[in-house]
CSV table of C-alpha atoms in Angstrom, one decimal:
chain,number,residue,atom,x,y,z
A,1,UNK,CA,-84.5,69.7,-69.0
A,2,UNK,CA,-84.4,72.0,-72.0
A,3,UNK,CA,-82.4,70.5,-74.9
A,4,UNK,CA,-78.7,71.0,-74.4
A,5,UNK,CA,-79.6,73.5,-71.6
A,6,UNK,CA,-80.3,76.0,-74.4
A,7,UNK,CA,-83.6,77.6,-73.3
A,8,UNK,CA,-85.5,79.3,-70.5
A,9,UNK,CA,-88.8,77.5,-70.6
A,10,UNK,CA,-88.2,73.8,-69.9
A,11,UNK,CA,-89.6,72.6,-73.2
A,12,UNK,CA,-88.1,69.5,-74.8
A,13,UNK,CA,-89.6,68.0,-78.0
A,14,UNK,CA,-87.8,64.7,-77.6
A,15,UNK,CA,-88.5,63.9,-74.0
A,16,UNK,CA,-91.5,66.0,-73.2
A,17,UNK,CA,-91.9,69.4,-71.6
A,18,UNK,CA,-91.3,70.0,-67.9
A,19,UNK,CA,-94.6,71.3,-66.6
A,20,UNK,CA,-95.0,73.7,-63.7
A,21,UNK,CA,-95.7,71.6,-60.5
A,22,UNK,CA,-98.8,73.6,-59.6
A,23,UNK,CA,-100.0,74.8,-63.0
A,24,UNK,CA,-99.6,71.9,-65.4
A,25,UNK,CA,-100.6,74.0,-68.4
A,26,UNK,CA,-97.6,76.4,-67.7
A,27,UNK,CA,-93.9,75.7,-68.1
A,28,UNK,CA,-91.5,75.4,-65.1
A,29,UNK,CA,-88.8,77.6,-66.6
A,30,UNK,CA,-85.4,76.3,-67.7
A,31,UNK,CA,-83.1,75.1,-68.4
A,32,UNK,CA,-82.7,73.7,-64.9
A,33,UNK,CA,-86.4,72.7,-65.0
A,34,UNK,CA,-86.3,69.2,-63.6
A,35,UNK,CA,-84.4,70.4,-60.6
A,36,UNK,CA,-86.9,73.2,-60.0
A,37,UNK,CA,-89.9,70.9,-60.3
A,38,UNK,CA,-88.4,68.3,-58.0
A,39,UNK,CA,-87.6,70.9,-55.3
A,40,UNK,CA,-90.9,72.8,-55.7
A,41,UNK,CA,-92.8,69.5,-55.5
A,42,UNK,CA,-91.2,68.6,-52.2
A,43,UNK,CA,-89.4,65.5,-53.6
A,44,UNK,CA,-86.0,66.9,-52.5
A,45,UNK,CA,-85.0,69.7,-50.2
A,46,UNK,CA,-82.6,71.2,-52.8
A,47,UNK,CA,-81.2,70.4,-56.2
A,48,UNK,CA,-78.3,71.4,-58.4
A,49,UNK,CA,-78.5,73.1,-61.7
A,50,UNK,CA,-76.7,75.4,-64.1
A,51,UNK,CA,-77.2,79.0,-65.2
A,52,UNK,CA,-75.8,80.4,-68.4
A,53,UNK,CA,-78.3,83.1,-69.2
A,54,UNK,CA,-80.9,82.6,-66.5
A,55,UNK,CA,-81.3,78.9,-66.2
A,56,UNK,CA,-81.5,78.9,-62.4
A,57,UNK,CA,-82.9,82.4,-62.1
A,58,UNK,CA,-85.9,81.8,-64.3
A,59,UNK,CA,-87.1,78.4,-63.0
A,60,UNK,CA,-86.6,79.6,-59.4
A,61,UNK,CA,-88.8,82.6,-60.2
A,62,UNK,CA,-91.5,80.6,-62.0
A,63,UNK,CA,-91.6,77.9,-59.3
A,64,UNK,CA,-91.4,80.2,-56.3
A,65,UNK,CA,-87.9,79.0,-55.2
A,66,UNK,CA,-84.7,80.4,-53.9
A,67,UNK,CA,-81.8,79.9,-56.3
A,68,UNK,CA,-78.1,80.6,-56.2
A,69,UNK,CA,-75.9,81.0,-59.3
A,70,UNK,CA,-72.2,81.0,-58.6
A,71,UNK,CA,-69.6,82.9,-60.6
A,72,UNK,CA,-68.8,82.0,-64.2
A,73,UNK,CA,-65.8,79.8,-64.7
A,74,UNK,CA,-66.4,78.0,-61.4
A,75,UNK,CA,-64.4,74.7,-61.3
A,76,UNK,CA,-67.5,72.7,-60.5
A,77,UNK,CA,-68.5,73.1,-64.2
A,78,UNK,CA,-65.5,71.2,-65.4
A,79,UNK,CA,-67.4,67.8,-65.3
A,80,UNK,CA,-70.5,69.2,-67.0
A,81,UNK,CA,-71.3,69.1,-70.8
A,82,UNK,CA,-70.9,72.7,-71.8
A,83,UNK,CA,-73.4,75.0,-73.4
A,84,UNK,CA,-71.2,78.1,-73.6
A,85,UNK,CA,-68.1,77.5,-71.5
A,86,UNK,CA,-67.3,81.2,-70.8
A,87,UNK,CA,-70.8,81.8,-69.4
A,88,UNK,CA,-71.8,78.4,-67.8
A,89,UNK,CA,-72.2,78.6,-64.1
A,90,UNK,CA,-73.2,76.0,-61.5
A,91,UNK,CA,-75.7,76.6,-58.7
A,92,UNK,CA,-78.6,75.2,-56.8
A,93,UNK,CA,-82.3,75.7,-55.8
A,94,UNK,CA,-84.1,75.4,-52.5
A,95,UNK,CA,-87.6,75.8,-51.2
A,96,UNK,CA,-86.9,78.1,-48.3
A,97,UNK,CA,-84.4,80.7,-47.1
A,98,UNK,CA,-83.4,78.4,-44.3
A,99,UNK,CA,-82.8,75.5,-46.7
A,100,UNK,CA,-80.8,77.8,-49.0
A,101,UNK,CA,-78.6,79.0,-46.1
A,102,UNK,CA,-78.0,75.4,-45.0
A,103,UNK,CA,-76.9,74.4,-48.5
A,104,UNK,CA,-74.7,77.4,-48.9
A,105,UNK,CA,-73.1,76.7,-45.5
A,106,UNK,CA,-72.5,73.0,-46.5
A,107,UNK,CA,-71.2,73.7,-49.9
A,108,UNK,CA,-69.5,77.0,-49.6
A,109,UNK,CA,-68.6,77.2,-45.9
A,110,UNK,CA,-69.8,79.5,-43.2
A,111,UNK,CA,-70.4,83.1,-44.1
A,112,UNK,CA,-70.4,85.6,-41.3
A,113,UNK,CA,-73.2,88.2,-41.2
A,114,UNK,CA,-72.0,91.5,-42.5
A,115,UNK,CA,-70.7,93.8,-39.7
A,116,UNK,CA,-73.0,96.5,-41.1
A,117,UNK,CA,-76.2,96.4,-43.0
A,118,UNK,CA,-75.2,95.8,-46.7
A,119,UNK,CA,-75.8,98.7,-49.0
A,120,UNK,CA,-77.7,98.3,-52.3
A,121,UNK,CA,-80.3,99.7,-54.5
A,122,UNK,CA,-83.2,98.5,-56.7
A,123,UNK,CA,-83.2,98.9,-60.4
A,124,UNK,CA,-86.8,99.2,-61.6
A,125,UNK,CA,-87.5,97.4,-64.9
A,126,UNK,CA,-88.9,100.6,-66.4
A,127,UNK,CA,-85.3,101.8,-66.5
A,128,UNK,CA,-84.6,99.2,-69.1
A,129,UNK,CA,-87.5,100.2,-71.3
A,130,UNK,CA,-89.2,96.8,-70.7
A,131,UNK,CA,-92.5,96.8,-68.9
A,132,UNK,CA,-93.6,94.1,-66.4
A,133,UNK,CA,-97.2,93.0,-66.4
A,134,UNK,CA,-99.1,95.0,-63.8
A,135,UNK,CA,-99.4,92.3,-61.1
A,136,UNK,CA,-95.7,91.4,-61.4
A,137,UNK,CA,-94.6,95.0,-61.3
A,138,UNK,CA,-96.5,95.8,-58.2
A,139,UNK,CA,-95.3,92.7,-56.3
A,140,UNK,CA,-91.7,93.0,-57.4
A,141,UNK,CA,-91.5,96.7,-56.3
A,142,UNK,CA,-93.0,95.8,-52.9
A,143,UNK,CA,-90.6,92.9,-52.4
A,144,UNK,CA,-87.6,95.0,-53.5
A,145,UNK,CA,-88.4,97.6,-50.9
A,146,UNK,CA,-87.7,95.1,-48.2
A,147,UNK,CA,-84.1,95.0,-49.4
A,148,UNK,CA,-83.2,98.3,-50.8
A,149,UNK,CA,-84.4,101.7,-52.0
A,150,UNK,CA,-84.7,102.6,-55.7
A,151,UNK,CA,-81.5,103.7,-57.4
A,152,UNK,CA,-81.0,107.4,-57.4
A,153,UNK,CA,-81.3,109.0,-60.8
A,154,UNK,CA,-77.6,109.2,-61.5
A,155,UNK,CA,-77.0,105.6,-60.6
A,156,UNK,CA,-80.1,104.4,-62.5
A,157,UNK,CA,-79.0,106.3,-65.6
A,158,UNK,CA,-75.4,104.9,-65.4
A,159,UNK,CA,-76.7,101.3,-65.1
A,160,UNK,CA,-79.3,101.7,-67.8
A,161,UNK,CA,-76.8,103.1,-70.2
A,162,UNK,CA,-74.4,100.3,-69.7
A,163,UNK,CA,-77.1,97.6,-69.9
A,164,UNK,CA,-78.6,98.9,-73.2
A,165,UNK,CA,-77.6,96.4,-75.9
A,166,UNK,CA,-76.7,93.7,-73.4
A,167,UNK,CA,-79.1,91.2,-74.9
A,168,UNK,CA,-77.6,91.5,-78.4
A,169,UNK,CA,-74.0,91.2,-77.1
A,170,UNK,CA,-74.9,88.3,-74.9
A,171,UNK,CA,-76.6,86.5,-77.8
A,172,UNK,CA,-73.6,87.0,-80.1
A,173,UNK,CA,-70.9,85.9,-77.6
A,174,UNK,CA,-72.9,83.0,-76.1
A,175,UNK,CA,-74.1,81.5,-79.4
A,176,UNK,CA,-70.5,81.8,-80.8
A,177,UNK,CA,-69.3,79.7,-77.9
A,178,UNK,CA,-72.2,77.2,-78.2
A,179,UNK,CA,-71.4,76.8,-81.9
A,180,UNK,CA,-67.8,76.1,-81.0
A,181,UNK,CA,-69.0,73.2,-78.8
A,182,UNK,CA,-71.3,71.7,-81.4
A,183,UNK,CA,-69.4,72.6,-84.6
A,184,UNK,CA,-68.1,69.0,-85.3
A,185,UNK,CA,-71.6,67.4,-85.3
A,186,UNK,CA,-74.1,70.2,-85.8
A,187,UNK,CA,-74.6,69.6,-89.5
A,188,UNK,CA,-73.9,65.9,-89.6
A,189,UNK,CA,-76.5,65.2,-86.9
A,190,UNK,CA,-79.0,67.9,-87.6
A,191,UNK,CA,-82.0,65.5,-87.3
A,192,UNK,CA,-81.1,64.9,-83.7
A,193,UNK,CA,-81.6,68.6,-82.8
A,194,UNK,CA,-84.9,70.4,-82.6
A,195,UNK,CA,-85.3,73.1,-85.2
A,196,UNK,CA,-85.3,75.8,-82.6
A,197,UNK,CA,-82.1,74.8,-80.7
A,198,UNK,CA,-80.3,74.0,-84.0
A,199,UNK,CA,-81.0,77.5,-85.2
A,200,UNK,CA,-79.9,79.1,-81.9
A,201,UNK,CA,-76.6,77.3,-82.1
A,202,UNK,CA,-76.1,77.7,-85.9
A,203,UNK,CA,-76.3,81.5,-85.7
A,204,UNK,CA,-73.0,81.3,-83.8
A,205,UNK,CA,-71.0,80.7,-86.9
A,206,UNK,CA,-72.5,83.6,-88.8
A,207,UNK,CA,-71.6,86.7,-86.8
A,208,UNK,CA,-69.2,89.1,-88.4
A,209,UNK,CA,-66.0,90.2,-86.8
A,210,UNK,CA,-67.4,93.7,-86.4
A,211,UNK,CA,-70.4,92.3,-84.5
A,212,UNK,CA,-68.1,90.2,-82.3
A,213,UNK,CA,-65.8,93.1,-81.5
A,214,UNK,CA,-68.8,95.3,-80.6
A,215,UNK,CA,-70.1,92.5,-78.3
A,216,UNK,CA,-66.8,92.2,-76.5
A,217,UNK,CA,-66.7,96.0,-76.0
A,218,UNK,CA,-70.2,95.9,-74.5
A,219,UNK,CA,-69.3,93.1,-72.2
A,220,UNK,CA,-66.2,95.0,-71.0
A,221,UNK,CA,-68.4,98.1,-70.4
A,222,UNK,CA,-70.9,96.1,-68.3
A,223,UNK,CA,-68.0,94.6,-66.3
A,224,UNK,CA,-66.5,98.0,-65.7
A,225,UNK,CA,-69.9,99.3,-64.6
A,226,UNK,CA,-70.3,96.6,-62.0
A,227,UNK,CA,-66.8,97.1,-60.7
A,228,UNK,CA,-67.5,100.8,-60.2
A,229,UNK,CA,-71.0,100.1,-58.7
A,230,UNK,CA,-69.6,97.6,-56.2
A,231,UNK,CA,-67.1,100.1,-54.9
A,232,UNK,CA,-70.0,101.9,-53.3
A,233,UNK,CA,-72.6,99.2,-52.9
A,234,UNK,CA,-72.8,95.6,-51.8
A,235,UNK,CA,-75.6,94.4,-54.0
A,236,UNK,CA,-78.0,95.3,-56.8
A,237,UNK,CA,-81.6,94.2,-56.9
A,238,UNK,CA,-83.5,93.9,-60.1
A,239,UNK,CA,-86.4,91.7,-61.5
A,240,UNK,CA,-85.5,88.3,-62.7
A,241,UNK,CA,-88.7,87.8,-64.8
A,242,UNK,CA,-91.2,90.3,-66.2
A,243,UNK,CA,-94.0,87.8,-65.8
A,244,UNK,CA,-94.9,84.6,-64.0
A,245,UNK,CA,-94.7,81.1,-65.5
A,246,UNK,CA,-95.7,81.1,-69.1
A,247,UNK,CA,-98.4,79.1,-70.8
A,248,UNK,CA,-97.0,76.9,-73.6
A,249,UNK,CA,-98.5,79.2,-76.2
A,250,UNK,CA,-96.6,82.2,-74.7
A,251,UNK,CA,-93.2,80.6,-75.0
A,252,UNK,CA,-92.3,82.8,-77.9
A,253,UNK,CA,-89.0,84.4,-79.1
A,254,UNK,CA,-90.3,87.7,-77.9
A,255,UNK,CA,-90.8,86.5,-74.4
A,256,UNK,CA,-87.4,84.7,-74.5
A,257,UNK,CA,-85.8,88.0,-75.3
A,258,UNK,CA,-87.7,89.7,-72.5
A,259,UNK,CA,-86.3,87.2,-70.0
A,260,UNK,CA,-82.8,87.6,-71.4
A,261,UNK,CA,-83.0,91.4,-71.3
A,262,UNK,CA,-83.2,91.0,-67.6
A,263,UNK,CA,-80.7,88.2,-67.1
A,264,UNK,CA,-78.0,88.9,-69.6
A,265,UNK,CA,-76.2,91.8,-67.8
A,266,UNK,CA,-75.2,89.6,-64.8
A,267,UNK,CA,-74.3,86.8,-67.2
A,268,UNK,CA,-72.1,89.1,-69.3
A,269,UNK,CA,-70.4,90.2,-66.1
A,270,UNK,CA,-70.0,86.6,-64.8
A,271,UNK,CA,-71.4,87.6,-61.4
A,272,UNK,CA,-73.1,85.4,-58.7
A,273,UNK,CA,-76.9,86.0,-58.3
A,274,UNK,CA,-79.2,85.0,-55.5
A,275,UNK,CA,-82.8,84.6,-56.8
A,276,UNK,CA,-85.5,85.5,-54.3
A,277,UNK,CA,-89.1,84.4,-54.9
A,278,UNK,CA,-91.9,87.0,-55.2
A,279,UNK,CA,-95.4,85.6,-54.6
A,280,UNK,CA,-98.1,87.2,-56.8
A,281,UNK,CA,-101.1,86.3,-54.7
A,282,UNK,CA,-102.7,83.8,-57.2
A,283,UNK,CA,-100.4,80.9,-56.6
A,284,UNK,CA,-98.0,82.1,-59.3
A,285,UNK,CA,-94.6,83.8,-58.7
A,286,UNK,CA,-91.9,86.0,-60.1
A,287,UNK,CA,-88.4,86.6,-58.7
A,288,UNK,CA,-85.8,89.2,-57.8
A,289,UNK,CA,-82.1,89.0,-58.8
A,290,UNK,CA,-79.9,89.8,-55.8
A,291,UNK,CA,-76.6,90.5,-57.7
A,292,UNK,CA,-73.3,90.4,-55.6
A,293,UNK,CA,-69.6,90.7,-56.4
A,294,UNK,CA,-68.7,87.3,-55.1
A,295,UNK,CA,-70.4,84.1,-54.0
A,296,UNK,CA,-68.9,84.5,-50.5
A,297,UNK,CA,-70.4,87.9,-50.0
A,298,UNK,CA,-71.9,88.3,-46.5
A,299,UNK,CA,-74.8,90.1,-48.2
A,300,UNK,CA,-76.2,86.8,-49.4
A,301,UNK,CA,-76.7,85.6,-45.8
A,302,UNK,CA,-78.1,89.0,-44.9
A,303,UNK,CA,-80.6,88.7,-47.7
A,304,UNK,CA,-81.7,85.2,-46.7
A,305,UNK,CA,-82.2,86.4,-43.1
A,306,UNK,CA,-84.0,89.6,-44.2
A,307,UNK,CA,-86.2,88.0,-46.9
A,308,UNK,CA,-87.4,84.7,-45.5
A,309,UNK,CA,-90.2,84.4,-48.1
C-alpha cells in the first residue's frame, strides 16, 4: 500500500509500487491498493481498506470495483494505525454489486429496500471548475443518468459554492492531524520516510492559526450544506476521479489535487460513500461517488440493485 496510507496512487518507494492488475504500466490507485488489486485480480471476493481522502474511492474507480467507505470515527478504526484520526474511515471493496450487497449484509446487517425510490441528483464535475478528460466525462454522465438527474441550477450553485476551497481546507486539517500522529519521530527518523510523504506530513506543523480557523469554518459550511441537502434528497452522485488509472509519469501533485478536489468534500463532512465503477470501453475505468447521510441508508441497497455494473 501507499506509505503510511498517505497517497492516492499506490506508489511505495520502499516496497514497490502496486501496479494496476490489467495495465501494469499504470497504478492501481491508493492507498488501499493491495486490497483493490487482490479483489480485481479475483484472488478474493472482497477486501477491507481505509479511506481518509479517497483511499477506497480512487482504487475502486481505477480498478473497476465497488467500494464502500463508512462514516468517519467508526469504531472499527480503533485498531488501525492512524493517518489522520478525525478523517480515517474503514470500508471494503468488491468486484460485483451482488458481492458488495452480500458483504454489506454480513457486516452491517440487513438493509430494507427503500419504501419509495430514493431521491438524488448528479453534480457534474464542470460545476467545480475541474474538467474530466473527454472519455471519462461522457461515460460518467451516462452512468450517472441511470441513478439521478442533474442538479437544478439552484442546488448546483449552492453545492458548488460550499465546495469551493474544500481541497485547501482538507489539506490543512488532515495534514495537521497527520503531523500530530508522527510528531515524536518525524525528524528523528526522517531517513525512513520518502521525501514526498515526509513533506506532506511536515506541512502540518506550519499552518497558521488563521489558516486553521478558516479551514474549520469551511468544514462547518460543508457539513451544514450536506445537512440541508439531505433534508430533501437521499443521495448525491458526483465523479470520484477525473480520469482513469494513471501512468507512473502522470502521478503528479497536480493530478493528486484533482483527485482530492473531488473526494475532499465528503471527507470533510465525514460521510459514507458508495463507489460505483464506470467502464470506459477500453478496459480502463473511472467511478461515481454515491454519497449518503448514513451507512445504513436504504439508498445504498437501491443503488446496488439499480446499478449492477
